[in-house]
Amino acid sequence: MIRFLKRINVYELVRPVGQMVLFSLGSAAFMSAIAISLALALDGTAVGASLMDKYNVSLYTYTMLNLPQVIIDGLTIGFVYAAIALGYTMVYGVLEFINFAHSEIFAVGAFVGVELLIALDGMGILAGASLGMAYAYLILAIILGMMAAGGLAVAVERVAYRPLRGASRLVPLISAIGVSFLLQDVIRLVESLTSGQFNRIMPTFGNFDSRIVFGKIAMGTSKLTLGISVKSIIVIGSAVLMLVGLNYLVNATRVGKAIRAVAQDRPTASLMGINVNRIISLTFLVGGLLGGAAGVLYALKFTRIDPFVGFFPGLKAFTAAVLGGIGNMTGALLGGIVLGMLETFAGSYMGVFTMGAAGSEYKDIFAFSILILVLIFRPQGLMGKHVMQKA
Amino acid sequence: MSLLEVDNIHSYYGQIHALKGISVEVNEGEIVTLIGSNGAGKSTILRTISGMMHPKKGMISFEGKDISKKEPHEIVTAGMVHVPEGRGIFPTLTVKENLEMGAFTVTDSRVIEERMEYGFSLFPRLKERIDQFGGTLSGGEQQMLAIARGLMMDPHLLMLDEPSMGLAPILVELIFDIIKDLNATRGTTILLVEQNALMALSIAHRGYVLQTGEITATDTAANLRNNEEVQKAYLGVS
Ligand SMILES: Nc1ncnc2c1ncn2[C@@H]1O[C@H](COP(=O)(O)OP(=O)(O)O)[C@@H](O)[C@H]1O
Ligand SMILES: [Mg+2]
């Protein structure tokens, strides 16, 4: 046991946590500074006046009151994006190929997890479950979603990508888009055959919807409540655990070194005795496991899913991967957090700052504007060159 | 029975017929060299032997077993290691990690450690660079790393593709001394591909001369050195 503990590389456990804290605090501070400056600047204008008229609160106070919730929501969705983005980035790192079916892998994970919980709910098991059992069922749903998504990702690679490996780069890309549509329709078919409904709702159980309140701060005439929903803690906590685990796998284990070796030079890796196909399958498996877990967590946070549920999170996670530098795992983490934060800030404040002219329905524009801007001005992404890739 | 027997193989790159009926034999304990000008097919022979590509016709056997349809990772575990042209150092793995990759299929960490130490005894420079990324090494150091990494499997047969390429003369000499020494003291059998024919023939027991995918001559190294055709074409003697 001691021997085993000695071989644990503590640095590779601490380093990713440090990065997450740094990226979270950094992007929260950056976005808050922008929101507060805008609020202060707009307070004296018609925007501030109209808010004062309606709610008797200054724009600055309003911004500050909402800030904690916005940051927590931003982090929650940011970690979900990061978990999905890692699936894109790992596959890209190893194969230089964008797995556009990853969004549907995510969706399948969400469906499998939610269907399990709906089934348990239908049997009346969830309603009477103790808190401990509620968590056990949620964990079971996450694990099942992960297994389904991981297995599916491996199968998709085997059937739809591997036979095309020698072909030009566009060919597997088109295959991936085809698989993506196919999987959407398979979900629809299965749902219409079994439940007859495309929209599935995550059952309410456990204490996931309650809020933990840390305290209240007086803010002019209003009170600022500092709190966080249990859901958000679960989403962030699970994502952090998975990301630390993934980082450890890739950076501190023998098989992780093999993944990096295959990413850097596939023919030479095979000369080392590495079974390259197996490493590629493993990469898809790991990406699928993360995507599947992200799917169930997403369903927990947003409650409603449908067969197209993968599309926007998938596209945004892809944007996050590109923003961080595709192929770069730290970049995917940074990109996910930054994008989640940016989008939530935009969604929460844009409506007020523009007097309702551009509400939260425009928040998606930010994600995709970022994609375009990054591709034009910094195609290698924020973190630069692919860490797993050839220098 | 020879350790390695390559029997009349044909290899293609798409439509390009790169090997047109090549037969090569390597006996236990020998240093055998393949010489020939650029594009003759030397690297293709090694790639076909190590399973990176498969021959369309012909047969390759190693220790009496047919390996012509095996994958590279299977051939490595059979005891044959190919150090590729251009060294194939993983640029963002450290020197240590590169060496560990060389022993990927070895699970006993003590054995890995021992072999790494042996590599450091041959190339002390690598030990000084142990935590440096492979991509930051000089060309000579990368070649040392490539050879040390190849030895991490303790192969029966070591195939080296142009280990002298791009190195300063003094380093070329060091590398060739080590190859000779490996063969003499450890009994490692070596198949050496070289454009530097003079150097290769000076340490080899036997050699094959290759031209556009065909073998044009084979003999002992001493005889090849004295062969007029070979001298004209590859040894710069006129
Ligand atoms: N990847 C490849 N694709 C197509 N043709 C190749 C490839 N590699 C080598 N060739 C061709 O095969 C022939 C033999 O090449 P090679 O074995 O690399 O020669 P050598 O190692 O003797 O310089 C050459 O004509 C070369 O152009
Ligand atoms: Mg060559």
XYZ file of C-alpha atoms and ligand atoms in Angstrom:
657
model
C 0.000 0.000 0.000
C 2.754 2.437 0.977
C 4.639 1.428 -2.164
C 1.557 2.104 -4.194
C 0.995 5.491 -2.571
C 4.607 6.435 -3.186
C 4.149 5.906 -6.877
C 1.301 8.412 -7.079
C 2.440 11.532 -8.829
C 0.962 14.162 -6.525
C 2.091 17.016 -8.723
C -0.124 15.795 -11.566
C -3.096 15.766 -9.186
C -2.488 19.247 -7.830
C -1.484 20.959 -11.056
C -4.849 20.596 -12.885
C -6.759 21.739 -9.795
C -4.531 24.787 -9.674
C -5.221 25.451 -13.319
C -8.972 25.149 -12.798
C -8.920 27.575 -9.886
C -6.749 29.981 -11.829
C -8.886 29.841 -14.972
C -12.134 30.139 -12.982
C -11.010 33.076 -10.874
C -9.316 34.739 -13.813
C -12.272 34.583 -16.156
C -14.718 35.504 -13.352
C -12.631 38.550 -12.434
C -12.210 39.587 -16.038
C -15.881 39.313 -16.923
C -16.974 40.947 -13.653
C -14.684 43.886 -14.306
C -16.232 44.391 -17.717
C -19.796 44.069 -16.393
C -19.160 46.463 -13.496
C -17.441 49.052 -15.693
C -20.299 48.919 -18.159
C -22.828 49.262 -15.339
C -21.010 52.279 -13.905
C -20.712 53.869 -17.310
C -24.367 53.298 -18.170
C -25.782 54.295 -14.779
C -25.958 57.963 -15.723
C -27.613 57.293 -19.060
C -31.132 56.352 -20.115
C -30.310 52.707 -19.408
C -29.717 53.371 -15.743
C -32.679 55.718 -15.536
C -35.073 53.183 -16.987
C -33.952 50.528 -14.523
C -34.309 52.985 -11.650
C -37.791 53.789 -12.931
C -38.897 50.218 -13.082
C -37.245 48.570 -10.100
C -35.907 51.460 -8.064
C -32.389 50.099 -8.175
C -29.230 51.481 -9.774
C -27.609 49.579 -12.614
C -24.494 49.135 -10.508
C -26.463 47.600 -7.624
C -28.369 45.384 -10.012
C -25.149 44.147 -11.566
C -23.566 43.435 -8.207
C -26.670 41.648 -6.912
C -26.655 39.239 -9.799
C -22.922 38.755 -9.986
C -22.498 35.711 -7.685
C -25.243 33.756 -9.422
C -23.949 34.667 -12.861
C -20.446 33.545 -11.962
C -21.658 30.235 -10.561
C -23.900 29.577 -13.554
C -21.063 30.493 -15.870
C -18.716 28.113 -14.111
C -21.274 25.311 -14.137
C -21.877 25.456 -17.854
C -18.184 26.194 -18.415
C -17.149 22.932 -16.786
C -19.726 21.050 -18.847
C -18.265 22.633 -22.004
C -14.768 21.747 -20.846
C -15.697 18.089 -20.319
C -17.188 17.910 -23.827
C -14.366 19.950 -25.358
C -11.817 17.446 -24.061
C -13.451 14.768 -26.189
C -12.969 16.871 -29.317
C -9.473 17.893 -28.416
C -8.159 14.441 -27.500
C -9.402 12.897 -30.702
C -7.998 15.818 -32.651
C -4.691 15.483 -30.835
C -4.364 11.842 -31.797
C -5.919 11.754 -35.270
C -5.997 15.419 -36.426
C -9.646 14.858 -37.090
C -12.716 16.624 -35.719
C -15.235 14.114 -34.475
C -18.437 15.977 -35.283
C -20.460 13.039 -33.974
C -19.197 13.835 -30.473
C -22.239 16.057 -29.840
C -24.507 13.051 -30.383
C -22.299 10.872 -28.177
C -23.020 13.490 -25.516
C -26.751 13.342 -26.311
C -26.828 9.549 -26.046
C -25.163 9.783 -22.645
C -27.816 12.273 -21.545
C -30.660 10.105 -22.814
C -29.394 6.897 -21.241
C -28.923 8.591 -17.864
C -32.270 10.376 -17.951
C -34.175 7.316 -19.180
C -32.752 5.280 -16.318
C -33.922 7.879 -13.818
C -37.327 8.173 -15.490
C -37.679 4.391 -15.273
C -36.707 4.387 -11.610
C -39.117 7.254 -11.020
C -41.885 5.339 -12.770
C -41.333 2.450 -10.402
C -41.736 4.859 -7.537
C -38.206 4.273 -6.357
C -36.961 7.854 -6.602
C -39.814 9.463 -4.708
C -39.180 7.573 -1.503
C -35.419 7.418 -1.788
C -33.290 8.615 1.092
C -30.736 11.302 0.354
C -27.958 8.733 0.203
C -29.877 6.571 -2.230
C -30.794 9.609 -4.337
C -27.095 10.286 -4.817
C -26.465 6.619 -5.525
C -29.106 6.673 -8.286
C -27.688 9.846 -9.756
C -24.200 8.335 -9.768
C -25.603 5.194 -11.356
C -27.251 7.292 -14.066
C -23.982 9.126 -14.704
C -22.019 5.882 -14.895
C -24.539 4.277 -17.227
C -24.557 7.375 -19.439
C -20.771 7.294 -19.496
C -20.639 3.619 -20.422
C -23.189 3.998 -23.198
C -21.455 7.053 -24.637
C -17.969 5.555 -24.270
C -18.978 2.296 -25.914
C -20.739 4.152 -28.688
C -17.730 6.389 -29.339
C -15.477 3.337 -29.681
C -17.959 1.639 -32.008
C -18.336 4.742 -34.181
C -14.569 4.999 -34.599
C -14.297 1.342 -35.462
C -17.118 1.355 -38.006
C -17.139 4.837 -39.499
C -13.624 6.295 -39.139
C -11.029 3.528 -39.051
C -11.805 2.171 -42.521
C -11.294 5.715 -43.862
C -7.989 6.360 -42.143
C -5.925 6.363 -45.321
C -8.341 8.666 -47.153
C -8.015 12.444 -47.517
C -8.953 14.555 -44.515
C -12.349 15.597 -45.791
C -13.651 12.026 -46.046
C -13.769 11.060 -42.349
C -15.125 14.528 -41.593
C -18.098 13.920 -43.858
C -18.506 10.477 -42.330
C -18.605 12.098 -38.883
C -21.330 14.509 -39.946
C -23.272 11.550 -41.358
C -22.905 9.628 -38.101
C -24.078 12.696 -36.238
C -27.353 12.857 -38.188
C -27.764 9.123 -37.998
C -27.457 9.098 -34.221
C -29.969 11.950 -33.871
C -32.464 9.893 -35.829
C -31.675 6.741 -33.901
C -32.432 8.576 -30.658
C -35.684 9.824 -32.182
C -36.612 6.385 -33.417
C -35.884 4.709 -30.118
C -37.769 7.367 -28.205
C -40.815 7.210 -30.469
C -40.879 3.428 -30.240
C -40.482 3.311 -26.488
C -41.809 6.461 -24.850
C -43.605 8.099 -27.767
C -42.070 11.442 -26.775
C -38.958 13.269 -27.928
C -38.748 15.616 -24.998
C -37.628 13.922 -21.840
C -37.610 15.589 -18.457
C -35.101 14.793 -15.762
C -37.139 13.619 -12.722
C -36.953 15.830 -9.657
C -35.563 13.948 -6.700
C -32.999 14.188 -3.938
C -31.987 17.652 -2.771
C -30.501 18.697 -6.102
C -32.816 21.657 -6.549
C -32.267 23.185 -3.127
C -29.847 26.005 -2.521
C -27.137 26.324 0.014
C -27.067 29.901 1.277
C -23.813 31.185 2.726
C -25.128 34.535 3.858
C -26.554 37.899 2.895
C -24.793 41.172 2.329
C -26.592 44.500 2.504
C -26.380 46.294 -0.802
C -28.041 49.698 -0.588
C -31.676 48.981 0.104
C -31.465 45.454 -1.277
C -29.756 42.370 0.059
C -27.208 40.320 -1.820
C -27.692 36.614 -1.216
C -24.628 34.459 -1.526
C -25.599 30.906 -2.337
C -25.224 28.036 -4.707
C -27.634 25.350 -5.834
C -26.781 21.759 -5.006
C -27.038 20.962 -8.723
C -24.272 23.357 -9.575
C -22.039 21.891 -6.893
C -22.632 18.410 -8.285
C -21.953 19.471 -11.857
C -18.796 21.397 -10.995
C -17.598 18.755 -8.539
C -18.067 15.829 -10.929
C -16.455 17.719 -13.778
C -13.460 18.635 -11.618
C -13.034 15.008 -10.562
C -13.183 13.765 -14.138
C -10.822 16.392 -15.450
C -8.279 15.653 -12.739
C -8.600 11.948 -13.511
C -8.121 12.544 -17.217
C -5.117 14.763 -16.636
C -3.590 12.080 -14.466
C -4.245 9.373 -17.014
C -2.629 11.319 -19.829
C 0.297 12.861 -17.971
C 1.272 10.378 -15.314
C 0.523 6.863 -16.525
C 2.204 4.504 -18.951
C -0.835 4.359 -21.183
C -1.081 8.161 -21.119
C 2.475 8.423 -22.394
C 1.476 6.044 -25.168
C -1.459 8.317 -26.042
C 0.912 11.258 -26.297
C 3.414 9.221 -28.304
C 0.717 8.185 -30.782
C -0.425 11.803 -31.033
C 3.087 13.012 -31.783
C 4.260 10.357 -34.219
C 2.007 7.441 -35.050
C 4.391 5.321 -37.171
C 7.206 5.617 -34.634
C 4.819 4.827 -31.783
C 3.993 1.531 -33.488
C 7.734 0.768 -33.600
C 7.790 1.069 -29.803
C 5.472 -1.923 -29.511
C 2.426 0.290 -28.961
C -0.757 -1.092 -30.490
C -1.791 2.135 -32.174
C -5.335 1.049 -32.953
C -5.905 0.162 -29.359
C -4.647 3.560 -28.212
C -6.946 5.259 -30.712
C -9.897 3.240 -29.404
C -8.900 4.194 -25.887
C -8.864 7.867 -26.865
C -12.391 7.598 -28.210
C -13.443 5.680 -25.120
C -12.113 8.340 -22.766
C -13.636 11.152 -24.830
C -16.953 9.281 -24.896
C -16.928 8.646 -21.149
C -16.396 12.352 -20.478
C -19.016 13.329 -23.047
C -21.562 10.903 -21.610
C -21.056 12.159 -18.081
C -21.334 15.726 -19.348
C -24.636 14.739 -20.985
C -26.170 13.503 -17.741
C -24.837 16.526 -15.844
C -26.249 18.828 -18.490
C -29.647 17.153 -18.129
C -29.428 17.567 -14.361
C -28.718 21.273 -14.737
C -31.168 22.117 -17.533
C -33.784 19.385 -16.900
C -35.186 19.027 -20.430
C -33.517 17.077 -23.235
C -34.500 16.204 -26.786
C -32.742 14.343 -29.630
C -31.069 17.588 -30.731
C -29.816 18.411 -27.268
C -26.234 17.742 -28.346
C -26.137 20.292 -31.116
C -25.543 23.571 -29.266
C -23.447 22.261 -26.385
C -21.428 20.276 -28.917
C -20.831 23.257 -31.146
C -19.942 25.418 -28.180
C -17.596 22.852 -26.733
C -15.974 22.635 -30.140
C -15.652 26.428 -30.062
C -14.136 26.129 -26.592
C -11.624 23.578 -27.868
C -10.649 25.867 -30.752
C -10.524 28.879 -28.437
C -8.113 27.086 -26.105
C -6.104 25.587 -28.956
C -7.428 22.370 -30.425
C -5.358 19.334 -29.492
C -4.290 21.053 -26.270
C -5.949 19.615 -23.177
C -5.263 22.566 -20.885
C -6.620 24.741 -23.668
C -9.915 22.836 -23.695
C -10.293 23.475 -19.974
C -9.528 27.176 -20.349
C -11.705 27.505 -23.446
C -14.661 25.798 -21.757
C -14.529 27.987 -18.666
C -14.021 31.215 -20.596
C -16.821 30.428 -23.017
C -19.260 29.367 -20.302
C -18.502 32.520 -18.355
C -18.730 34.840 -21.339
C -21.981 33.351 -22.507
C -23.615 33.495 -19.083
C -22.523 37.086 -18.504
C -23.868 38.044 -21.905
C -27.115 36.187 -21.328
C -27.653 37.773 -17.931
C -26.663 41.383 -18.505
C -27.081 42.116 -22.165
C -30.845 42.565 -21.917
C -30.586 45.171 -19.178
C -27.597 46.954 -20.655
C -29.343 47.356 -23.992
C -32.730 48.161 -22.448
C -34.166 44.928 -23.787
C -33.023 45.484 -27.362
C -30.717 42.435 -27.305
C -31.762 39.932 -24.705
C -30.347 36.614 -23.597
C -31.561 34.984 -26.807
C -28.527 36.591 -28.447
C -25.992 34.960 -26.161
C -25.161 32.242 -28.674
C -23.886 34.909 -31.024
C -20.993 35.429 -28.630
C -19.844 31.851 -28.795
C -19.859 31.737 -32.549
C -18.395 35.223 -32.988
C -15.546 34.000 -30.835
C -15.112 30.959 -33.042
C -14.828 33.168 -36.111
C -12.534 35.712 -34.450
C -10.219 33.002 -33.117
C -10.054 31.266 -36.463
C -9.146 34.556 -38.151
C -6.769 36.116 -35.646
C -5.384 33.300 -33.533
C -6.051 29.973 -35.225
C -3.690 28.184 -32.840
C -5.953 29.221 -29.913
C -5.189 30.887 -26.574
C -2.805 28.218 -25.316
C -1.019 27.970 -28.612
C 0.612 24.953 -30.146
C -0.880 21.540 -29.490
C 0.804 20.018 -26.508
C 0.116 16.479 -27.672
C 1.111 17.301 -31.215
C 4.325 17.399 -33.160
C 6.299 20.521 -32.323
C 18.801 -21.201 -40.262
C 19.237 -17.462 -40.434
C 17.848 -15.176 -37.786
C 16.118 -13.064 -40.422
C 15.205 -14.277 -43.859
C 13.728 -11.944 -46.443
C 12.656 -13.965 -49.439
C 11.891 -12.299 -52.753
C 9.636 -9.508 -51.440
C 7.778 -6.915 -53.489
C 6.551 -3.705 -51.833
C 4.530 -0.874 -53.251
C 3.622 2.709 -52.393
C 0.321 2.877 -54.208
C 1.378 2.296 -57.822
C 5.097 2.789 -57.151
C 6.881 -0.532 -57.216
C 9.555 0.212 -54.621
C 10.964 -3.278 -53.957
C 11.244 -5.633 -56.897
C 12.049 -9.028 -55.482
C 14.443 -8.422 -52.599
C 16.108 -11.282 -50.746
C 18.248 -10.615 -47.693
C 19.561 -12.904 -44.994
C 20.904 -11.936 -41.603
C 22.572 -14.545 -39.396
C 22.772 -14.504 -35.634
C 25.624 -12.302 -34.444
C 26.276 -10.544 -37.753
C 26.397 -6.927 -38.763
C 24.863 -6.741 -42.216
C 24.646 -3.507 -44.132
C 22.396 -2.337 -46.947
C 24.020 0.352 -49.053
C 22.724 2.237 -52.039
C 22.003 5.749 -53.182
C 19.074 7.891 -52.180
C 15.739 6.410 -53.233
C 17.122 2.922 -53.850
C 14.645 1.363 -51.421
C 16.768 0.833 -48.303
C 14.272 2.344 -45.889
C 11.449 0.539 -47.628
C 13.145 -2.782 -46.890
C 13.338 -1.950 -43.188
C 9.748 -0.681 -43.141
C 8.569 -3.893 -44.752
C 10.508 -6.050 -42.306
C 9.230 -4.175 -39.257
C 5.614 -4.392 -40.395
C 5.058 -0.690 -41.113
C 4.102 -1.841 -44.603
C 3.287 -5.296 -45.896
C 4.849 -6.974 -48.936
C 2.541 -7.780 -51.838
C 4.597 -10.865 -52.620
C 7.319 -12.775 -50.863
C 7.932 -13.882 -47.343
C 9.784 -12.611 -44.298
C 10.669 -14.914 -41.459
C 12.268 -14.094 -38.128
C 13.582 -16.890 -35.933
C 11.877 -19.318 -38.284
C 8.420 -17.731 -37.984
C 6.573 -15.993 -40.799
C 6.161 -12.337 -39.842
C 5.177 -10.859 -43.195
C 1.589 -10.227 -42.124
C 2.306 -9.095 -38.570
C 1.778 -5.576 -37.256
C 4.749 -3.497 -36.046
C 3.851 -3.827 -32.370
C 3.793 -7.616 -32.686
C 7.158 -7.665 -34.398
C 8.704 -5.559 -31.640
C 7.632 -8.069 -29.016
C 9.117 -10.847 -31.157
C 12.543 -9.264 -30.508
C 13.229 -7.028 -33.483
C 13.582 -3.278 -33.167
C 13.630 -0.738 -35.984
C 15.228 2.652 -35.320
C 13.685 4.658 -38.156
C 15.203 7.139 -40.544
C 15.080 10.644 -39.073
C 15.187 9.142 -35.564
C 11.504 9.500 -34.681
C 12.059 11.163 -31.337
C 8.791 12.186 -29.648
C 9.313 15.942 -29.431
C 7.209 16.721 -26.374
C 8.046 13.635 -24.373
C 11.092 13.996 -22.160
C 14.261 11.984 -22.724
C 13.181 9.695 -19.919
C 9.686 9.273 -21.329
C 11.111 8.574 -24.781
C 13.240 5.830 -23.270
C 10.267 4.442 -21.355
C 8.327 4.269 -24.613
C 11.133 2.140 -26.023
C 10.272 -0.459 -23.389
C 6.521 -0.024 -23.673
C 5.774 -3.735 -23.578
C 8.118 -4.364 -20.631
C 6.219 -4.238 -17.360
C 8.988 -4.927 -14.839
C 10.113 -1.486 -13.690
C 13.451 -2.831 -12.456
C 14.288 -4.145 -15.927
C 13.330 -0.792 -17.422
C 15.587 0.979 -14.951
C 18.529 -1.327 -15.689
C 18.248 -0.892 -19.417
C 17.958 2.848 -19.057
C 21.157 2.858 -17.016
C 22.825 0.804 -19.724
C 21.757 3.396 -22.296
C 23.187 6.152 -20.096
C 26.460 4.235 -19.814
C 26.720 4.297 -23.619
C 25.607 7.916 -23.927
C 26.240 9.813 -20.669
C 25.017 12.976 -22.386
C 21.471 11.604 -22.304
C 21.522 11.343 -18.552
C 22.314 15.044 -18.265
C 19.303 15.775 -20.464
C 16.949 13.296 -18.803
C 14.078 15.732 -18.096
C 14.470 17.732 -21.275
C 11.948 17.411 -24.120
C 13.149 15.194 -26.964
C 12.510 17.994 -29.433
C 15.023 20.283 -27.723
C 17.988 17.921 -28.209
C 20.637 18.449 -30.883
C 20.667 16.127 -33.894
C 23.480 14.050 -32.440
C 21.775 13.739 -29.077
C 18.559 12.710 -30.793
C 20.421 9.961 -32.622
C 21.905 8.784 -29.326
C 18.433 8.800 -27.813
C 17.027 6.880 -30.773
C 19.647 4.155 -30.378
C 19.337 4.026 -26.589
C 15.564 3.832 -26.991
C 15.960 1.006 -29.496
C 18.029 -0.896 -26.944
C 15.321 -0.609 -24.288
C 13.716 -3.767 -25.730
C 17.061 -5.613 -25.571
C 16.444 -6.753 -29.173
C 17.876 -9.822 -30.868
C 17.972 -7.866 -34.064
C 18.489 -4.127 -34.202
C 17.737 -2.376 -37.488
C 19.238 1.084 -37.872
C 18.248 3.407 -40.715
C 21.003 5.893 -41.521
C 22.251 6.571 -38.010
C 24.983 8.834 -39.412
C 22.623 11.148 -41.263
C 23.299 14.813 -40.575
C 25.895 14.194 -37.869
C 29.325 15.752 -37.472
C 32.144 13.306 -38.407
C 33.258 12.900 -34.815
C 29.748 11.873 -33.781
C 29.455 9.504 -36.706
C 32.547 7.776 -35.452
C 31.179 7.557 -31.910
C 27.922 6.068 -33.133
C 29.664 3.512 -35.323
C 31.994 2.531 -32.478
C 28.988 1.885 -30.293
C 27.232 -0.170 -32.967
C 30.369 -2.272 -33.393
C 30.705 -2.635 -29.658
C 27.073 -3.674 -29.200
C 27.636 -6.440 -31.676
C 30.981 -7.539 -30.278
C 30.219 -7.490 -26.557
C 26.462 -8.097 -26.391
C 26.139 -10.215 -29.473
C 23.315 -8.032 -30.809
C 22.658 -8.792 -34.455
C 22.508 -5.639 -36.550
C 21.001 -4.710 -39.888
C 22.448 -1.346 -40.822
C 21.171 0.886 -43.608
C 23.634 3.547 -44.681
C 24.390 6.028 -47.406
C 27.829 6.399 -45.868
C 28.948 3.158 -47.476
C 32.600 3.413 -46.472
C 31.793 3.650 -42.789
C 29.155 0.946 -43.010
C 31.447 -1.499 -44.788
C 34.210 -0.808 -42.284
C 32.199 -2.301 -39.400
C 29.937 -4.795 -41.213
C 30.584 -8.465 -41.854
C 28.543 -8.604 -45.032
C 26.701 -6.196 -47.260
C 24.078 -5.836 -49.951
C 24.157 -3.202 -52.668
C 20.779 -1.868 -53.666
C 19.732 0.002 -56.800
C 16.192 1.127 -57.670
C 14.506 -1.612 -55.722
C 16.813 -4.459 -56.709
C 19.907 -6.017 -55.204
C 22.826 -5.664 -57.581
C 25.579 -7.192 -55.457
C 26.127 -9.028 -52.219
C 29.347 -10.157 -50.646
C 31.500 -9.898 -47.559
C 32.196 -6.340 -46.506
C 35.869 -6.698 -47.361
C 35.134 -7.886 -50.890
C 32.568 -5.145 -51.468
C 35.107 -2.549 -50.413
C 37.453 -3.848 -53.073
C 34.776 -4.249 -55.741
C 35.446 -1.739 -58.515
C 31.807 -1.079 -59.325
C 31.001 -0.433 -55.706
C 34.031 1.796 -55.326
C 32.974 3.887 -58.287
C 29.338 4.181 -57.354
C 29.359 4.434 -53.570
C 32.819 4.896 -52.170
C 33.818 7.961 -54.132
C 36.830 6.207 -55.661
C 37.334 6.955 -59.344
N 5.759 7.377 -48.491
C 6.099 7.163 -49.782
N 5.167 7.343 -50.750
C 5.495 7.121 -52.037
N 6.686 6.759 -52.465
C 7.662 6.575 -51.559
C 7.400 6.773 -50.163
N 8.540 6.510 -49.476
C 9.452 6.171 -50.416
N 8.923 6.209 -51.655
C 9.624 5.867 -52.916
O 10.120 4.551 -52.803
C 11.425 4.482 -53.303
C 12.371 3.954 -52.234
O 12.444 4.883 -51.171
P 13.272 4.639 -49.846
O 13.071 3.252 -49.423
O 12.915 5.701 -48.901
O 14.755 4.849 -50.369
P 16.124 4.977 -49.557
O 15.837 4.726 -48.116
O 17.014 3.974 -50.162
O 16.606 6.363 -49.794
C 11.789 5.860 -53.790
O 11.553 5.909 -55.184
C 10.827 6.752 -53.078
O 10.514 7.884 -53.865
Mg 16.014 5.984 -46.557
